[in-house]
Amino acid sequence: MKKLSARRRHPLAALVVLIFALAATGGLYAAFSPAGEAQADTAEHSIAVEEGMKLYAVGCSSCHGTGGQGTEAGPSLVGVGAAAVDFQVATGRMPMQNPGPQAPNKPAVYNDAETAQLAAYIASLGPGPSVPEPGQYDPAEGNSARGGELFRTNCAQCHNFTGQGGPLTHGKYAPNLHDVEPKQIYQAMLTGPQNMPEYPDGIMPEQEKRDIIAWLAAVNSSEAPNHGGFSLGGYGPVSEGLFAWTFGIGVLIVASVWVGAHTAKARKS
Ligand code: HEC
Ligand code: HEC
């Protein structure tokens, strides 16, 4: 006992204790941290980034620049995020084929794995919105009545009353939204492709996006009720007004001709 307390006062005692303490914390950390898993994840991620870089060099760099900085033929992709890439590539808009007022959607050129690799590479160039999780755009989680209101105030001016789409200026158009997948509706709101405004979470929270998705799913389902009996294509007041005018006035004309013919007959007899 005497020996130990004598050593305690030794000038190197503090150092020895410190080394022991450090070794113990290090050992405990190594034993309990999920380092193996994290390393595997990063390795997988860097492979995706590398593969994406190769695909990008072949398919995209001619317009978007070798490092995504943009050229005269295409905008910079630094900071657009994985969500924008997933939307543009999965809907076939990118790679763009013909220069024109708008990149149309067409059958996708890349498969899901390649799309994810392109997205991983472009996301590595700068921070941007990531691809949403299924829970974020599940129509079952949305309130379709509220979604209808939000759609009429935010989207109907371009996409029409039930999302049939419509023309914009300079040969551009807002596409028909029937048959667009929930994930892509979510990503379009998040990233604002081309002439469409962006609706980031600060402006339109996740729940409101889900409400809109729920409403679009409800109006486009084949079981959607048609409360007027006859939808007239769902184009809203213009087509409904036109129908009322032509059909309504037509009936009035027929009625007055009939009345006229009958009064003439009645006078003769
Ligand atoms: C022929 C030229 C061309 C090619 C090839 C091309 N793009 Fe584009 N890309 C464009 C143009 C032009 C735009 C802008 C469209 C607009 O805003 O009207 C664009 C827009 C985008 C956007 C949207 C950016 C944003 O701000 O939201 C993404 C993402 C994108 N491209 C990714 C790709 C990827 C990935 C590839 C390769 C698979 C690719 N592009 C190939 C011309 C091209
Ligand atoms: C200023 C007009 C404008 C407004 C407002 C607008 N959009 Fe768009 N939207 C567009 C245009 C233009 C495109 C086509 C972009 C393209 O082709 O890349 C588009 C594309 C889309 C697409 C992609 C469709 C497809 O075929 O893949 C979806 C989904 C969409 N919009 C949903 C919405 C929703 C939901 C709102 C309201 C929150 C909204 N938009 C508001 C103009 C608009």
Short mmCIF file of C-alpha atoms and ligand atoms in Angstrom, two decimals:
data_model
loop_
_atom_site.label_atom_id
_atom_site.label_comp_id
_atom_site.label_asym_id
_atom_site.label_seq_id
_atom_site.Cartn_x
_atom_site.Cartn_y
_atom_site.Cartn_z
CA MET A 1 0.00 0.00 0.00
CA LYS A 2 2.84 2.31 0.91
CA LYS A 3 4.50 1.49 -2.40
CA LEU A 4 1.44 2.52 -4.40
CA SER A 5 0.91 5.80 -2.63
CA ALA A 6 4.58 6.59 -3.09
CA ARG A 7 4.22 5.97 -6.82
CA ARG A 8 1.14 8.09 -6.95
CA ARG A 9 3.31 11.06 -6.28
CA HIS A 10 5.75 10.09 -9.03
CA PRO A 11 5.98 12.83 -11.72
CA LEU A 12 4.93 10.36 -14.44
CA ALA A 13 1.88 9.03 -12.57
CA ALA A 14 -0.53 11.53 -14.13
CA LEU A 15 0.71 10.62 -17.60
CA VAL A 16 0.22 6.89 -16.98
CA VAL A 17 -3.33 7.47 -15.75
CA LEU A 18 -4.09 9.63 -18.78
CA ILE A 19 -2.80 6.97 -21.18
CA PHE A 20 -4.89 4.29 -19.46
CA ALA A 21 -8.00 6.48 -19.60
CA LEU A 22 -7.52 7.27 -23.30
CA ALA A 23 -6.95 3.62 -24.17
CA ALA A 24 -10.08 2.63 -22.27
CA THR A 25 -12.33 5.23 -23.97
CA GLY A 26 -10.90 4.36 -27.38
CA GLY A 27 -11.47 0.67 -26.79
CA LEU A 28 -15.03 1.21 -25.58
CA TYR A 29 -15.81 3.45 -28.55
CA ALA A 30 -14.44 0.90 -31.02
CA ALA A 31 -16.42 -1.87 -29.32
CA PHE A 32 -19.76 -0.04 -29.37
CA SER A 33 -19.74 2.21 -32.46
CA PRO A 34 -21.33 0.92 -35.69
CA ALA A 35 -18.13 1.79 -37.59
CA GLY A 36 -18.24 -1.28 -39.83
CA GLU A 37 -21.69 -0.44 -41.14
CA ALA A 38 -20.90 3.25 -41.69
CA GLN A 39 -17.78 2.34 -43.63
CA ALA A 40 -19.71 -0.06 -45.87
CA ASP A 41 -22.32 2.66 -46.53
CA THR A 42 -19.72 5.26 -47.50
CA ALA A 43 -17.95 2.74 -49.72
CA GLU A 44 -21.23 1.95 -51.51
CA HIS A 45 -21.99 5.64 -51.82
CA SER A 46 -18.61 6.49 -53.33
CA ILE A 47 -19.00 3.66 -55.86
CA ALA A 48 -22.39 5.15 -56.88
CA VAL A 49 -20.82 8.60 -57.21
CA GLU A 50 -18.02 7.18 -59.35
CA GLU A 51 -20.39 5.24 -61.62
CA GLY A 52 -22.62 8.30 -61.88
CA MET A 53 -19.65 10.41 -62.90
CA LYS A 54 -18.93 8.03 -65.79
CA LEU A 55 -22.56 8.04 -66.97
CA TYR A 56 -22.61 11.81 -66.65
CA ALA A 57 -19.43 12.26 -68.71
CA VAL A 58 -20.99 10.30 -71.59
CA GLY A 59 -24.62 11.44 -71.48
CA CYS A 60 -24.79 14.88 -69.90
CA SER A 61 -21.46 16.73 -69.87
CA SER A 62 -21.82 17.98 -73.46
CA CYS A 63 -24.60 20.33 -72.32
CA HIS A 64 -24.05 20.67 -68.56
CA GLY A 65 -20.23 20.93 -68.58
CA THR A 66 -17.60 18.41 -67.46
CA GLY A 67 -18.00 19.30 -63.78
CA GLY A 68 -21.69 20.25 -63.89
CA GLN A 69 -20.83 23.96 -64.11
CA GLY A 70 -23.15 24.46 -67.11
CA THR A 71 -22.55 25.56 -70.71
CA GLU A 72 -24.50 27.58 -73.24
CA ALA A 73 -26.51 24.45 -74.02
CA GLY A 74 -27.58 23.66 -70.44
CA PRO A 75 -27.73 25.20 -66.95
CA SER A 76 -25.35 24.51 -64.05
CA LEU A 77 -26.34 21.47 -61.99
CA VAL A 78 -24.34 22.41 -58.88
CA GLY A 79 -26.81 22.38 -55.97
CA VAL A 80 -29.92 21.20 -57.90
CA GLY A 81 -29.88 18.07 -55.71
CA ALA A 82 -30.72 14.42 -56.23
CA ALA A 83 -34.47 15.14 -56.38
CA ALA A 84 -34.12 17.28 -59.53
CA VAL A 85 -32.01 14.61 -61.25
CA ASP A 86 -34.38 11.81 -60.27
CA PHE A 87 -37.35 13.81 -61.61
CA GLN A 88 -35.69 14.89 -64.88
CA VAL A 89 -34.13 11.52 -65.71
CA ALA A 90 -36.95 9.23 -64.52
CA THR A 91 -39.55 11.18 -66.55
CA GLY A 92 -37.24 11.00 -69.60
CA ARG A 93 -36.92 14.79 -69.83
CA MET A 94 -33.14 14.40 -69.55
CA PRO A 95 -31.00 13.73 -71.49
CA MET A 96 -32.64 16.40 -73.64
CA GLN A 97 -32.63 15.43 -77.29
CA ASN A 98 -33.85 18.33 -79.38
CA PRO A 99 -33.45 21.97 -78.51
CA GLY A 100 -36.92 23.46 -78.07
CA PRO A 101 -38.97 25.67 -75.80
CA GLN A 102 -39.41 22.83 -73.30
CA ALA A 103 -37.94 19.39 -72.61
CA PRO A 104 -40.92 17.02 -72.95
CA ASN A 105 -41.33 13.84 -70.91
CA LYS A 106 -40.60 10.67 -72.83
CA PRO A 107 -39.63 7.06 -72.07
CA ALA A 108 -36.70 7.06 -69.63
CA VAL A 109 -33.25 6.36 -71.09
CA TYR A 110 -31.61 5.18 -67.85
CA ASN A 111 -32.78 2.40 -65.49
CA ASP A 112 -33.44 2.98 -61.77
CA ALA A 113 -29.91 2.06 -60.67
CA GLU A 114 -28.28 4.34 -63.24
CA THR A 115 -30.65 7.17 -62.35
CA ALA A 116 -29.66 6.80 -58.68
CA GLN A 117 -25.97 6.87 -59.66
CA LEU A 118 -26.42 10.04 -61.71
CA ALA A 119 -28.32 11.58 -58.79
CA ALA A 120 -25.56 10.59 -56.32
CA TYR A 121 -22.90 12.17 -58.53
CA ILE A 122 -24.77 15.45 -59.04
CA ALA A 123 -25.72 15.62 -55.35
CA SER A 124 -21.97 15.34 -54.58
CA LEU A 125 -21.35 18.61 -56.48
CA GLY A 126 -23.30 20.72 -53.98
CA PRO A 127 -26.08 20.38 -51.40
CA GLY A 128 -29.67 20.29 -52.73
CA PRO A 129 -32.99 18.53 -52.05
CA SER A 130 -32.65 14.74 -51.80
CA VAL A 131 -35.00 12.15 -53.28
CA PRO A 132 -38.10 11.93 -51.00
CA GLU A 133 -38.95 8.81 -48.97
CA PRO A 134 -42.24 6.98 -49.79
CA GLY A 135 -43.82 8.23 -46.54
CA GLN A 136 -43.43 11.81 -47.74
CA TYR A 137 -45.65 11.40 -50.81
CA ASP A 138 -48.06 8.63 -49.78
CA PRO A 139 -51.52 9.80 -51.00
CA ALA A 140 -53.18 7.80 -48.19
CA GLU A 141 -51.60 10.21 -45.67
CA GLY A 142 -53.02 13.34 -47.32
CA ASN A 143 -56.29 15.23 -46.92
CA SER A 144 -57.74 15.48 -50.40
CA ALA A 145 -60.31 18.21 -49.60
CA ARG A 146 -57.57 20.51 -48.37
CA GLY A 147 -55.42 19.43 -51.30
CA GLY A 148 -58.12 20.59 -53.72
CA GLU A 149 -58.12 24.05 -52.16
CA LEU A 150 -54.33 24.24 -52.27
CA PHE A 151 -54.31 23.09 -55.88
CA ARG A 152 -56.83 25.74 -56.97
CA THR A 153 -54.82 28.54 -55.31
CA ASN A 154 -51.30 27.36 -56.28
CA CYS A 155 -51.42 25.22 -59.39
CA ALA A 156 -54.69 25.62 -61.32
CA GLN A 157 -53.61 28.84 -63.05
CA CYS A 158 -51.16 26.75 -65.09
CA HIS A 159 -52.36 23.15 -64.81
CA ASN A 160 -56.12 23.85 -65.05
CA PHE A 161 -58.88 22.95 -62.59
CA THR A 162 -58.31 19.23 -62.30
CA GLY A 163 -54.79 19.08 -63.73
CA GLN A 164 -55.52 18.66 -67.46
CA GLY A 165 -52.69 21.08 -68.21
CA GLY A 166 -52.72 24.06 -70.52
CA PRO A 167 -50.62 26.26 -72.81
CA LEU A 168 -48.24 28.94 -71.49
CA THR A 169 -46.38 31.68 -73.39
CA HIS A 170 -43.60 31.12 -75.99
CA GLY A 171 -44.63 27.61 -76.95
CA LYS A 172 -44.34 26.28 -73.40
CA TYR A 173 -47.08 24.36 -71.67
CA ALA A 174 -48.02 23.01 -68.26
CA PRO A 175 -48.46 19.26 -68.74
CA ASN A 176 -51.47 17.13 -67.94
CA LEU A 177 -51.07 15.69 -64.42
CA HIS A 178 -53.27 12.60 -64.82
CA ASP A 179 -51.14 9.46 -64.49
CA VAL A 180 -48.12 11.26 -62.99
CA GLU A 181 -46.69 9.19 -60.12
CA PRO A 182 -46.95 10.63 -56.57
CA LYS A 183 -43.15 10.65 -56.23
CA GLN A 184 -42.80 12.78 -59.34
CA ILE A 185 -45.55 15.18 -58.27
CA TYR A 186 -43.66 15.65 -55.01
CA GLN A 187 -40.34 16.18 -56.76
CA ALA A 188 -41.85 18.62 -59.26
CA MET A 189 -43.15 20.75 -56.36
CA LEU A 190 -39.79 20.48 -54.58
CA THR A 191 -37.57 21.35 -57.56
CA GLY A 192 -39.76 23.47 -59.89
CA PRO A 193 -38.77 22.12 -63.32
CA GLN A 194 -38.35 24.69 -66.10
CA ASN A 195 -41.16 27.29 -66.01
CA MET A 196 -42.78 25.91 -62.90
CA PRO A 197 -42.12 27.73 -59.59
CA GLU A 198 -40.46 25.88 -56.69
CA TYR A 199 -42.50 25.04 -53.58
CA PRO A 200 -39.82 24.30 -50.93
CA ASP A 201 -40.94 23.12 -47.48
CA GLY A 202 -40.69 26.67 -46.10
CA ILE A 203 -43.43 27.82 -48.51
CA MET A 204 -45.44 24.63 -48.72
CA PRO A 205 -44.86 22.17 -45.85
CA GLU A 206 -44.60 18.45 -46.54
CA GLN A 207 -48.17 17.81 -45.32
CA GLU A 208 -49.62 20.29 -47.86
CA LYS A 209 -47.71 18.58 -50.66
CA ARG A 210 -49.20 15.26 -49.53
CA ASP A 211 -52.69 16.84 -49.48
CA ILE A 212 -52.30 17.95 -53.11
CA ILE A 213 -51.03 14.50 -54.11
CA ALA A 214 -54.03 12.90 -52.36
CA TRP A 215 -56.40 15.24 -54.20
CA LEU A 216 -54.85 14.57 -57.63
CA ALA A 217 -55.06 10.83 -56.93
CA ALA A 218 -58.74 11.21 -55.95
CA VAL A 219 -59.86 13.29 -58.98
CA ASN A 220 -57.99 11.06 -61.40
CA SER A 221 -59.14 7.71 -60.06
CA SER A 222 -61.69 5.94 -62.24
CA GLU A 223 -64.08 5.86 -59.25
CA ALA A 224 -64.06 9.66 -58.88
CA PRO A 225 -67.66 10.83 -58.58
CA ASN A 226 -68.97 13.28 -61.17
CA HIS A 227 -71.29 15.44 -59.13
CA GLY A 228 -72.62 17.37 -62.14
CA GLY A 229 -73.43 14.14 -63.94
CA PHE A 230 -71.39 15.15 -66.97
CA SER A 231 -67.84 16.47 -66.49
CA LEU A 232 -67.36 18.25 -69.88
CA GLY A 233 -63.72 17.20 -69.60
CA GLY A 234 -63.31 18.97 -66.24
CA TYR A 235 -62.00 22.14 -67.93
CA GLY A 236 -63.81 24.46 -65.55
CA PRO A 237 -66.01 27.52 -66.09
CA VAL A 238 -65.05 28.22 -69.71
CA SER A 239 -66.25 24.94 -71.15
CA GLU A 240 -69.19 24.86 -68.74
CA GLY A 241 -70.21 28.39 -69.74
CA LEU A 242 -69.84 27.60 -73.43
CA PHE A 243 -71.99 24.52 -72.99
CA ALA A 244 -74.66 26.53 -71.13
CA TRP A 245 -74.71 29.21 -73.85
CA THR A 246 -74.85 26.97 -76.92
CA PHE A 247 -77.12 24.33 -75.44
CA GLY A 248 -79.30 26.80 -73.49
CA ILE A 249 -79.75 29.24 -76.39
CA GLY A 250 -80.27 26.34 -78.81
CA VAL A 251 -83.17 25.13 -76.69
CA LEU A 252 -84.66 28.65 -76.58
CA ILE A 253 -84.46 28.99 -80.39
CA VAL A 254 -86.09 25.61 -80.96
CA ALA A 255 -88.82 26.54 -78.47
CA SER A 256 -89.56 29.91 -80.12
CA VAL A 257 -89.68 28.35 -83.60
CA TRP A 258 -92.11 25.74 -82.27
CA VAL A 259 -94.30 28.40 -80.61
CA GLY A 260 -94.20 30.51 -83.81
CA ALA A 261 -95.21 27.58 -86.03
CA HIS A 262 -98.08 26.64 -83.74
CA THR A 263 -99.51 30.18 -83.43
CA ALA A 264 -99.46 30.50 -87.28
CA LYS A 265 -101.33 27.19 -87.59
CA ALA A 266 -103.84 28.24 -84.94
CA ARG A 267 -104.58 31.55 -86.79
CA LYS A 268 -105.19 29.80 -90.14
CA SER A 269 -107.75 27.37 -88.73
C1 HEC B 1 -28.86 18.55 -75.32
C2 HEC B 1 -28.49 19.19 -74.09
C3 HEC B 1 -28.72 18.46 -72.77
C4 HEC B 1 -28.32 17.18 -72.41
C5 HEC B 1 -27.60 16.14 -73.23
C6 HEC B 1 -28.73 17.02 -71.01
N1 HEC B 1 -29.35 18.16 -70.57
FE1 HEC B 1 -30.08 18.48 -68.70
N2 HEC B 1 -30.84 20.29 -69.29
C7 HEC B 1 -30.65 20.87 -70.54
C8 HEC B 1 -31.37 22.14 -70.59
C9 HEC B 1 -31.41 23.09 -71.78
C10 HEC B 1 -31.99 22.28 -69.34
C11 HEC B 1 -32.88 23.43 -68.87
C12 HEC B 1 -34.26 23.20 -69.30
C13 HEC B 1 -35.11 24.41 -68.99
O1 HEC B 1 -35.01 24.90 -67.85
O2 HEC B 1 -35.86 24.80 -69.85
C14 HEC B 1 -31.64 21.12 -68.54
C15 HEC B 1 -32.05 20.92 -67.22
C16 HEC B 1 -31.63 19.86 -66.42
C17 HEC B 1 -31.95 19.70 -65.03
C18 HEC B 1 -32.83 20.63 -64.20
C19 HEC B 1 -31.99 21.63 -63.50
C20 HEC B 1 -32.80 22.42 -62.51
O3 HEC B 1 -32.43 23.57 -62.29
O4 HEC B 1 -33.76 21.89 -61.93
C21 HEC B 1 -31.34 18.56 -64.60
C22 HEC B 1 -31.36 17.96 -63.20
C23 HEC B 1 -30.64 17.99 -65.73
N3 HEC B 1 -30.82 18.81 -66.81
C24 HEC B 1 -29.91 16.81 -65.69
C25 HEC B 1 -29.36 16.21 -66.82
C26 HEC B 1 -28.72 14.91 -66.79
C27 HEC B 1 -28.55 14.04 -65.55
C28 HEC B 1 -28.35 14.63 -68.08
C29 HEC B 1 -27.66 13.38 -68.60
C30 HEC B 1 -28.36 12.15 -68.35
C31 HEC B 1 -28.73 15.78 -68.90
N4 HEC B 1 -29.33 16.71 -68.09
C32 HEC B 1 -28.48 15.87 -70.27
C33 HEC B 1 -29.91 20.34 -71.59
C34 HEC B 1 -29.36 19.07 -71.61
C1 HEC B 2 -46.39 29.06 -63.64
C2 HEC B 2 -47.06 27.86 -64.06
C3 HEC B 2 -47.05 26.66 -63.14
C4 HEC B 2 -47.53 26.55 -61.85
C5 HEC B 2 -48.12 27.64 -60.99
C6 HEC B 2 -47.37 25.16 -61.47
N1 HEC B 2 -46.78 24.46 -62.49
FE1 HEC B 2 -46.41 22.46 -62.51
N2 HEC B 2 -45.51 22.63 -64.32
C7 HEC B 2 -45.42 23.80 -65.06
C8 HEC B 2 -44.63 23.55 -66.25
C9 HEC B 2 -44.29 24.56 -67.34
C10 HEC B 2 -44.24 22.19 -66.19
C11 HEC B 2 -43.42 21.44 -67.22
C12 HEC B 2 -41.99 21.41 -66.82
C13 HEC B 2 -41.22 20.44 -67.65
O1 HEC B 2 -41.72 19.91 -68.62
O2 HEC B 2 -40.07 20.20 -67.24
C14 HEC B 2 -44.82 21.65 -64.98
C15 HEC B 2 -44.67 20.32 -64.59
C16 HEC B 2 -45.32 19.75 -63.51
C17 HEC B 2 -45.29 18.34 -63.19
C18 HEC B 2 -44.61 17.25 -63.98
C19 HEC B 2 -45.59 16.56 -64.89
C20 HEC B 2 -45.01 15.45 -65.71
O3 HEC B 2 -45.54 15.24 -66.79
O4 HEC B 2 -44.04 14.80 -65.29
C21 HEC B 2 -46.04 18.20 -62.05
C22 HEC B 2 -46.35 16.90 -61.34
C23 HEC B 2 -46.53 19.51 -61.67
N3 HEC B 2 -46.07 20.43 -62.58
C24 HEC B 2 -47.32 19.77 -60.56
C25 HEC B 2 -47.64 21.07 -60.10
C26 HEC B 2 -48.30 21.34 -58.85
C27 HEC B 2 -48.79 20.28 -57.88
C28 HEC B 2 -48.39 22.70 -58.75
C29 HEC B 2 -48.95 23.52 -57.59
C30 HEC B 2 -48.35 23.29 -56.29
C31 HEC B 2 -47.81 23.28 -59.95
N4 HEC B 2 -47.36 22.24 -60.74
C32 HEC B 2 -47.74 24.63 -60.23
C33 HEC B 2 -45.99 25.01 -64.74
C34 HEC B 2 -46.57 25.33 -63.53
#
